[in-house]
Amino acid sequence: MPLVGAVMAGATPGNILRDIVPFLFMLLPVFMIDTVRDRVRWHFIITACVVVLGVVFSARVIAPLVLASSGFDGAAQLGMNMSAQDPHRLANAPSVLFAAMAMLGAAGVLISRRMNANGLLSAVFLSALALIPVAAMALVLQRASLGLLAAGVVFWVGVGIVKKPRRMAIPLLGLAVLCVAVWGPLPDVVAGLSHKNAMVGANMRWQEAAAVRDALHGIGAVLFGNGWGATVQSPAVGDAIVTFTHSLGTTLWLKSGLVGVGLGVAYFGGLALALIRFLPIHPILVVALGAPMVIDYLLYASFKSLDFGLILLLVALYGARSAHAAPVWTARQSCCIQNHTQ
């Protein structure tokens, strides 16, 4: 129906294609689940690829600032100025938040389960690597990402204290050391987040939803949307005419109507429920995957990306595992490798 609506509305081929391709990314679980579901090695490969992708995106964001501070004259040519802007919105990518949370969570599990030099070195390496995506999100003041990251760490600590309090002494000490390491820029980041919150609030998300409602004329459009390539005058981007919104729900409403929203709720809700079932088994992985899902569902337009499709694929893969398979982080899995015991 969205394609029929696009043809009837006279949408441009470019806009149609820009909508269809991200939609196909979101269907990666449908296309690939049967191919890789029973191949544990591929689970690790995809997980590692998403983590590497997040680190690379983050490094791209912070590299110009690092080079500029070290006296490199060509830093501005890399696409970001000293005002900490991220013109390509790479720090918004779901893989960035996933990489930070997965590596921090893995580091905590490593030092709680392996009280030896290898475990400690692996945890230090993962924690240091996790600071790259954390720095990228802090640099561009990603409130939701940093907030969910902090909430996730608090949740993991709480779960650890409740389930295995004797093993939490070393992880808590490591967390304290990590906090000391980032204490210098922390006041500036908090001040920047507070100022941004005071200036932009909810970033016109409710007004954007109202604009989508006003763009749907007639019962047919309300039910089936305006089709692929449909545009909306969005107050969230200064009343510019754009082909997206900052919420997956309102985007589906604009493109495919309430019917599409209902199908989306069934599809994404099913993935979310499959993930939630594994929360008692693997809180690290569940929270690391769930956080970018929540953000892309509700707040950011980064759901129109390949790495969001890869996040959904990971949700489907791990959600499809038997409830008897309990994943365990090990030192050899230095970058989110899952080792499942039956």
CSV table of C-alpha atoms in Angstrom, one decimal:
chain,number,residue,atom,x,y,z
A,1,MET,CA,0.0,0.0,0.0
A,2,PRO,CA,2.7,2.6,0.7
A,3,LEU,CA,4.1,2.0,-2.8
A,4,VAL,CA,0.7,2.5,-4.3
A,5,GLY,CA,0.2,5.6,-2.3
A,6,ALA,CA,3.6,6.9,-3.4
A,7,VAL,CA,2.7,6.4,-7.1
A,8,MET,CA,-0.7,8.1,-6.6
A,9,ALA,CA,0.8,11.0,-4.7
A,10,GLY,CA,3.5,11.5,-7.3
A,11,ALA,CA,6.4,11.1,-4.9
A,12,THR,CA,9.9,11.4,-6.5
A,13,PRO,CA,11.8,8.1,-7.1
A,14,GLY,CA,14.7,9.3,-4.9
A,15,ASN,CA,12.4,9.9,-1.9
A,16,ILE,CA,10.7,6.5,-2.5
A,17,LEU,CA,14.0,4.7,-2.6
A,18,ARG,CA,15.2,6.5,0.6
A,19,ASP,CA,12.2,5.1,2.4
A,20,ILE,CA,12.2,1.6,1.0
A,21,VAL,CA,15.9,0.8,1.6
A,22,PRO,CA,15.7,1.6,5.4
A,23,PHE,CA,12.5,-0.4,5.6
A,24,LEU,CA,14.3,-3.4,4.1
A,25,PHE,CA,17.1,-3.0,6.6
A,26,MET,CA,14.4,-3.3,9.4
A,27,LEU,CA,13.3,-6.6,7.9
A,28,LEU,CA,16.8,-8.2,8.2
A,29,PRO,CA,15.5,-10.5,10.9
A,30,VAL,CA,12.9,-11.8,8.5
A,31,PHE,CA,15.4,-12.3,5.7
A,32,MET,CA,18.3,-13.8,7.7
A,33,ILE,CA,17.0,-15.4,10.9
A,34,ASP,CA,16.6,-18.9,9.3
A,35,THR,CA,20.1,-18.7,7.7
A,36,VAL,CA,22.1,-17.8,10.8
A,37,ARG,CA,19.9,-18.8,13.8
A,38,ASP,CA,21.7,-22.1,14.4
A,39,ARG,CA,25.2,-20.8,13.6
A,40,VAL,CA,26.6,-19.5,16.9
A,41,ARG,CA,29.7,-18.3,15.2
A,42,TRP,CA,27.7,-16.0,13.0
A,43,HIS,CA,26.0,-14.6,16.1
A,44,PHE,CA,29.4,-13.5,17.4
A,45,ILE,CA,30.5,-12.2,14.0
A,46,ILE,CA,27.4,-10.0,13.7
A,47,THR,CA,27.7,-8.8,17.3
A,48,ALA,CA,31.4,-8.0,16.8
A,49,CYS,CA,30.7,-6.1,13.6
A,50,VAL,CA,28.1,-3.9,15.3
A,51,VAL,CA,30.5,-3.1,18.1
A,52,VAL,CA,33.3,-2.3,15.6
A,53,LEU,CA,30.9,-0.2,13.6
A,54,GLY,CA,30.0,1.8,16.7
A,55,VAL,CA,33.6,2.3,17.7
A,56,VAL,CA,34.5,3.4,14.1
A,57,PHE,CA,31.6,5.9,14.0
A,58,SER,CA,32.6,7.3,17.4
A,59,ALA,CA,36.2,7.6,16.4
A,60,ARG,CA,35.1,9.6,13.3
A,61,VAL,CA,33.2,12.0,15.6
A,62,ILE,CA,36.0,12.7,18.1
A,63,ALA,CA,39.0,12.4,15.8
A,64,PRO,CA,38.9,16.0,14.5
A,65,LEU,CA,38.7,17.4,18.0
A,66,VAL,CA,41.6,15.2,19.2
A,67,LEU,CA,43.7,16.2,16.1
A,68,ALA,CA,42.9,19.8,16.5
A,69,SER,CA,43.9,19.8,20.1
A,70,SER,CA,47.2,18.2,19.2
A,71,GLY,CA,47.9,21.0,16.7
A,72,PHE,CA,46.9,19.2,13.5
A,73,ASP,CA,46.0,22.0,11.0
A,74,GLY,CA,43.9,19.9,8.7
A,75,ALA,CA,41.4,18.8,11.4
A,76,ALA,CA,38.6,21.0,10.0
A,77,GLN,CA,38.8,19.2,6.7
A,78,LEU,CA,37.6,16.0,8.4
A,79,GLY,CA,34.1,17.5,8.6
A,80,MET,CA,33.7,18.7,12.2
A,81,ASN,CA,34.7,22.0,13.7
A,82,MET,CA,35.8,22.8,17.3
A,83,SER,CA,32.2,23.5,18.4
A,84,ALA,CA,31.8,19.7,18.7
A,85,GLN,CA,29.3,19.3,15.9
A,86,ASP,CA,28.6,16.0,14.3
A,87,PRO,CA,27.4,16.9,10.7
A,88,HIS,CA,26.8,13.3,9.7
A,89,ARG,CA,24.9,12.4,13.0
A,90,LEU,CA,27.2,9.4,13.5
A,91,ALA,CA,26.9,9.7,17.3
A,92,ASN,CA,23.2,9.1,16.9
A,93,ALA,CA,23.8,5.7,15.3
A,94,PRO,CA,22.4,2.8,17.4
A,95,SER,CA,25.6,0.9,17.1
A,96,VAL,CA,27.4,3.6,19.1
A,97,LEU,CA,25.3,3.2,22.2
A,98,PHE,CA,25.3,-0.6,21.8
A,99,ALA,CA,29.1,-0.6,21.6
A,100,ALA,CA,29.5,1.5,24.7
A,101,MET,CA,27.0,-0.6,26.8
A,102,ALA,CA,28.2,-4.0,25.5
A,103,MET,CA,31.8,-3.3,26.2
A,104,LEU,CA,31.2,-1.7,29.7
A,105,GLY,CA,28.9,-4.6,30.6
A,106,ALA,CA,31.4,-7.2,29.4
A,107,ALA,CA,34.2,-5.5,31.3
A,108,GLY,CA,32.2,-5.7,34.5
A,109,VAL,CA,31.4,-9.4,34.0
A,110,LEU,CA,35.0,-10.2,33.2
A,111,ILE,CA,36.4,-8.8,36.4
A,112,SER,CA,33.6,-10.3,38.5
A,113,ARG,CA,34.2,-13.8,37.2
A,114,ARG,CA,37.9,-14.0,36.4
A,115,MET,CA,40.1,-12.8,39.2
A,116,ASN,CA,43.4,-13.0,37.3
A,117,ALA,CA,45.7,-11.0,35.1
A,118,ASN,CA,44.0,-11.9,31.8
A,119,GLY,CA,40.6,-11.0,33.1
A,120,LEU,CA,41.8,-7.7,34.5
A,121,LEU,CA,43.7,-6.8,31.3
A,122,SER,CA,40.7,-7.7,29.2
A,123,ALA,CA,38.4,-5.6,31.4
A,124,VAL,CA,40.7,-2.6,31.2
A,125,PHE,CA,41.0,-2.9,27.4
A,126,LEU,CA,37.2,-3.1,27.0
A,127,SER,CA,36.6,-0.2,29.4
A,128,ALA,CA,39.1,2.0,27.6
A,129,LEU,CA,37.6,1.1,24.2
A,130,ALA,CA,34.1,1.9,25.6
A,131,LEU,CA,35.2,5.4,26.4
A,132,ILE,CA,35.4,6.2,22.6
A,133,PRO,CA,31.7,5.9,22.0
A,134,VAL,CA,30.9,7.5,25.4
A,135,ALA,CA,33.1,10.4,24.5
A,136,ALA,CA,31.4,10.8,21.1
A,137,MET,CA,27.9,10.8,22.7
A,138,ALA,CA,29.1,13.3,25.3
A,139,LEU,CA,30.7,15.5,22.7
A,140,VAL,CA,27.5,16.1,20.8
A,141,LEU,CA,25.4,16.0,24.0
A,142,GLN,CA,23.2,13.0,23.3
A,143,ARG,CA,20.9,13.2,26.3
A,144,ALA,CA,18.9,10.1,25.7
A,145,SER,CA,21.9,7.9,24.9
A,146,LEU,CA,23.9,9.1,27.9
A,147,GLY,CA,20.8,8.8,30.1
A,148,LEU,CA,20.1,5.2,29.1
A,149,LEU,CA,23.8,4.3,29.4
A,150,ALA,CA,23.8,5.6,33.0
A,151,ALA,CA,20.5,3.9,33.8
A,152,GLY,CA,21.9,0.6,32.3
A,153,VAL,CA,25.0,0.7,34.4
A,154,VAL,CA,22.9,1.4,37.6
A,155,PHE,CA,20.6,-1.5,36.7
A,156,TRP,CA,23.5,-3.9,36.1
A,157,VAL,CA,25.1,-2.9,39.4
A,158,GLY,CA,21.8,-3.4,41.2
A,159,VAL,CA,21.3,-6.8,39.6
A,160,GLY,CA,24.8,-7.8,40.5
A,161,ILE,CA,24.4,-6.8,44.1
A,162,VAL,CA,21.1,-8.7,44.5
A,163,LYS,CA,22.2,-11.9,42.7
A,164,LYS,CA,25.9,-12.1,43.6
A,165,PRO,CA,26.9,-9.4,46.1
A,166,ARG,CA,30.3,-11.0,47.0
A,167,ARG,CA,31.5,-10.7,43.4
A,168,MET,CA,30.6,-7.0,43.1
A,169,ALA,CA,33.4,-5.5,45.1
A,170,ILE,CA,35.9,-5.6,42.2
A,171,PRO,CA,33.4,-4.3,39.5
A,172,LEU,CA,32.4,-1.5,41.8
A,173,LEU,CA,36.0,-0.6,42.4
A,174,GLY,CA,36.6,-0.6,38.6
A,175,LEU,CA,33.5,1.6,38.1
A,176,ALA,CA,34.9,4.0,40.7
A,177,VAL,CA,38.3,4.1,38.8
A,178,LEU,CA,36.4,4.7,35.5
A,179,CYS,CA,34.5,7.6,37.1
A,180,VAL,CA,37.7,9.2,38.4
A,181,ALA,CA,39.2,8.9,34.9
A,182,VAL,CA,36.3,10.9,33.3
A,183,TRP,CA,35.8,13.2,36.3
A,184,GLY,CA,37.6,16.1,34.6
A,185,PRO,CA,35.2,16.8,31.7
A,186,LEU,CA,32.2,15.5,33.6
A,187,PRO,CA,31.0,18.9,35.0
A,188,ASP,CA,31.2,20.4,31.5
A,189,VAL,CA,29.2,17.6,30.0
A,190,VAL,CA,26.5,17.8,32.7
A,191,ALA,CA,26.4,21.6,32.3
A,192,GLY,CA,26.0,21.2,28.5
A,193,LEU,CA,23.3,18.6,28.9
A,194,SER,CA,21.4,20.8,31.4
A,195,HIS,CA,21.7,23.8,29.0
A,196,LYS,CA,20.5,21.8,26.0
A,197,ASN,CA,17.6,20.5,28.0
A,198,ALA,CA,16.6,24.0,29.1
A,199,MET,CA,16.9,25.3,25.5
A,200,VAL,CA,15.2,22.6,23.5
A,201,GLY,CA,13.2,20.4,25.9
A,202,ALA,CA,11.6,17.5,24.1
A,203,ASN,CA,12.8,18.8,20.7
A,204,MET,CA,9.3,19.5,19.4
A,205,ARG,CA,8.4,15.8,19.3
A,206,TRP,CA,4.8,16.3,20.1
A,207,GLN,CA,4.5,19.2,17.7
A,208,GLU,CA,6.0,16.9,15.0
A,209,ALA,CA,3.4,14.2,15.7
A,210,ALA,CA,0.7,16.9,15.3
A,211,ALA,CA,2.3,17.9,12.0
A,212,VAL,CA,2.1,14.3,10.8
A,213,ARG,CA,-1.6,14.2,11.8
A,214,ASP,CA,-2.3,17.4,9.8
A,215,ALA,CA,-0.5,16.0,6.8
A,216,LEU,CA,-2.9,13.1,6.5
A,217,HIS,CA,-6.1,14.2,4.8
A,218,GLY,CA,-9.0,11.9,4.7
A,219,ILE,CA,-9.8,8.5,6.2
A,220,GLY,CA,-7.8,6.8,3.5
A,221,ALA,CA,-4.6,8.6,4.3
A,222,VAL,CA,-5.2,8.1,8.1
A,223,LEU,CA,-5.5,4.4,7.6
A,224,PHE,CA,-3.0,3.8,4.9
A,225,GLY,CA,-0.7,6.9,5.0
A,226,ASN,CA,0.7,9.0,2.2
A,227,GLY,CA,3.0,6.3,0.9
A,228,TRP,CA,6.7,6.0,0.5
A,229,GLY,CA,8.5,9.3,-0.2
A,230,ALA,CA,5.8,11.3,1.6
A,231,THR,CA,7.0,14.6,3.2
A,232,VAL,CA,6.0,16.6,6.2
A,233,GLN,CA,6.7,20.1,7.3
A,234,SER,CA,8.4,19.3,10.6
A,235,PRO,CA,8.7,21.8,13.5
A,236,ALA,CA,11.5,19.6,14.9
A,237,VAL,CA,13.8,20.8,12.1
A,238,GLY,CA,12.7,24.4,11.9
A,239,ASP,CA,9.6,23.7,9.8
A,240,ALA,CA,11.6,22.3,6.9
A,241,ILE,CA,9.9,19.9,4.6
A,242,VAL,CA,11.5,16.5,5.2
A,243,THR,CA,10.8,12.8,4.4
A,244,PHE,CA,11.2,11.5,8.0
A,245,THR,CA,10.2,12.2,11.5
A,246,HIS,CA,12.1,11.6,14.8
A,247,SER,CA,9.9,8.7,15.9
A,248,LEU,CA,9.5,5.4,14.1
A,249,GLY,CA,5.8,5.4,15.1
A,250,THR,CA,5.0,8.8,13.5
A,251,THR,CA,7.1,7.8,10.4
A,252,LEU,CA,5.1,4.7,10.0
A,253,TRP,CA,1.9,6.7,10.4
A,254,LEU,CA,3.0,9.2,7.8
A,255,LYS,CA,4.0,6.5,5.2
A,256,SER,CA,1.6,3.6,5.9
A,257,GLY,CA,-1.1,5.0,8.1
A,258,LEU,CA,-2.6,3.4,11.2
A,259,VAL,CA,-2.5,0.0,9.4
A,260,GLY,CA,1.2,0.3,9.1
A,261,VAL,CA,1.5,1.4,12.7
A,262,GLY,CA,-0.4,-1.6,13.9
A,263,LEU,CA,1.8,-4.0,11.8
A,264,GLY,CA,4.8,-2.2,13.2
A,265,VAL,CA,3.6,-2.6,16.8
A,266,ALA,CA,3.2,-6.3,16.2
A,267,TYR,CA,6.6,-6.7,14.5
A,268,PHE,CA,8.7,-4.6,16.8
A,269,GLY,CA,6.7,-5.6,19.9
A,270,GLY,CA,7.3,-9.2,19.1
A,271,LEU,CA,11.1,-8.6,18.9
A,272,ALA,CA,11.0,-6.6,22.2
A,273,LEU,CA,9.1,-9.4,24.0
A,274,ALA,CA,11.5,-12.0,22.8
A,275,LEU,CA,14.4,-9.9,24.2
A,276,ILE,CA,12.6,-9.2,27.5
A,277,ARG,CA,12.2,-13.0,28.1
A,278,PHE,CA,16.0,-13.2,28.3
A,279,LEU,CA,16.5,-10.4,30.8
A,280,PRO,CA,16.9,-12.7,33.8
A,281,ILE,CA,19.4,-14.8,31.8
A,282,HIS,CA,21.6,-12.1,30.2
A,283,PRO,CA,20.9,-8.6,31.5
A,284,ILE,CA,24.1,-7.2,29.9
A,285,LEU,CA,23.1,-8.2,26.4
A,286,VAL,CA,19.4,-7.4,26.8
A,287,VAL,CA,20.0,-3.9,28.1
A,288,ALA,CA,22.7,-3.2,25.5
A,289,LEU,CA,20.3,-4.2,22.7
A,290,GLY,CA,17.2,-2.7,24.3
A,291,ALA,CA,18.5,0.8,24.8
A,292,PRO,CA,19.1,1.7,21.1
A,293,MET,CA,15.8,0.1,20.3
A,294,VAL,CA,13.9,2.4,22.7
A,295,ILE,CA,15.7,5.5,21.4
A,296,ASP,CA,15.0,4.7,17.7
A,297,TYR,CA,11.4,3.8,18.4
A,298,LEU,CA,10.7,7.1,20.2
A,299,LEU,CA,13.3,9.8,19.8
A,300,TYR,CA,15.8,9.6,16.9
A,301,ALA,CA,15.5,9.2,13.2
A,302,SER,CA,18.5,6.8,13.2
A,303,PHE,CA,16.1,3.9,12.6
A,304,LYS,CA,16.8,4.6,8.9
A,305,SER,CA,20.1,2.9,9.0
A,306,LEU,CA,21.7,-0.4,8.4
A,307,ASP,CA,23.1,-0.8,11.9
A,308,PHE,CA,19.6,-0.5,13.3
A,309,GLY,CA,18.6,-3.4,11.1
A,310,LEU,CA,21.6,-5.3,12.5
A,311,ILE,CA,20.5,-4.5,16.1
A,312,LEU,CA,17.1,-5.9,15.3
A,313,LEU,CA,18.8,-9.0,13.7
A,314,LEU,CA,20.7,-9.6,16.9
A,315,VAL,CA,17.5,-9.2,19.0
A,316,ALA,CA,15.9,-11.9,16.8
A,317,LEU,CA,18.9,-14.2,17.0
A,318,TYR,CA,19.4,-14.1,20.7
A,319,GLY,CA,15.6,-14.0,21.3
A,320,ALA,CA,15.2,-17.2,19.3
A,321,ARG,CA,17.7,-19.1,21.5
A,322,SER,CA,16.2,-21.8,23.7
A,323,ALA,CA,15.4,-20.6,27.2
A,324,HIS,CA,17.8,-23.2,28.4
A,325,ALA,CA,20.8,-21.6,26.7
A,326,ALA,CA,22.5,-19.2,29.2
A,327,PRO,CA,25.0,-16.9,27.6
A,328,VAL,CA,28.2,-16.3,29.4
A,329,TRP,CA,30.8,-13.6,28.9
A,330,THR,CA,34.4,-14.9,28.8
A,331,ALA,CA,37.8,-13.3,28.5
A,332,ARG,CA,38.3,-14.8,25.0
A,333,GLN,CA,35.1,-13.0,23.9
A,334,SER,CA,36.9,-9.6,24.3
A,335,CYS,CA,34.4,-7.9,22.1
A,336,CYS,CA,30.9,-9.1,23.0
A,337,ILE,CA,31.5,-12.8,22.1
A,338,GLN,CA,28.7,-14.9,23.4
A,339,ASN,CA,29.5,-18.4,24.7
A,340,HIS,CA,26.3,-20.4,25.2
A,341,THR,CA,26.1,-23.5,27.3
A,342,GLN,CA,23.2,-25.9,27.0
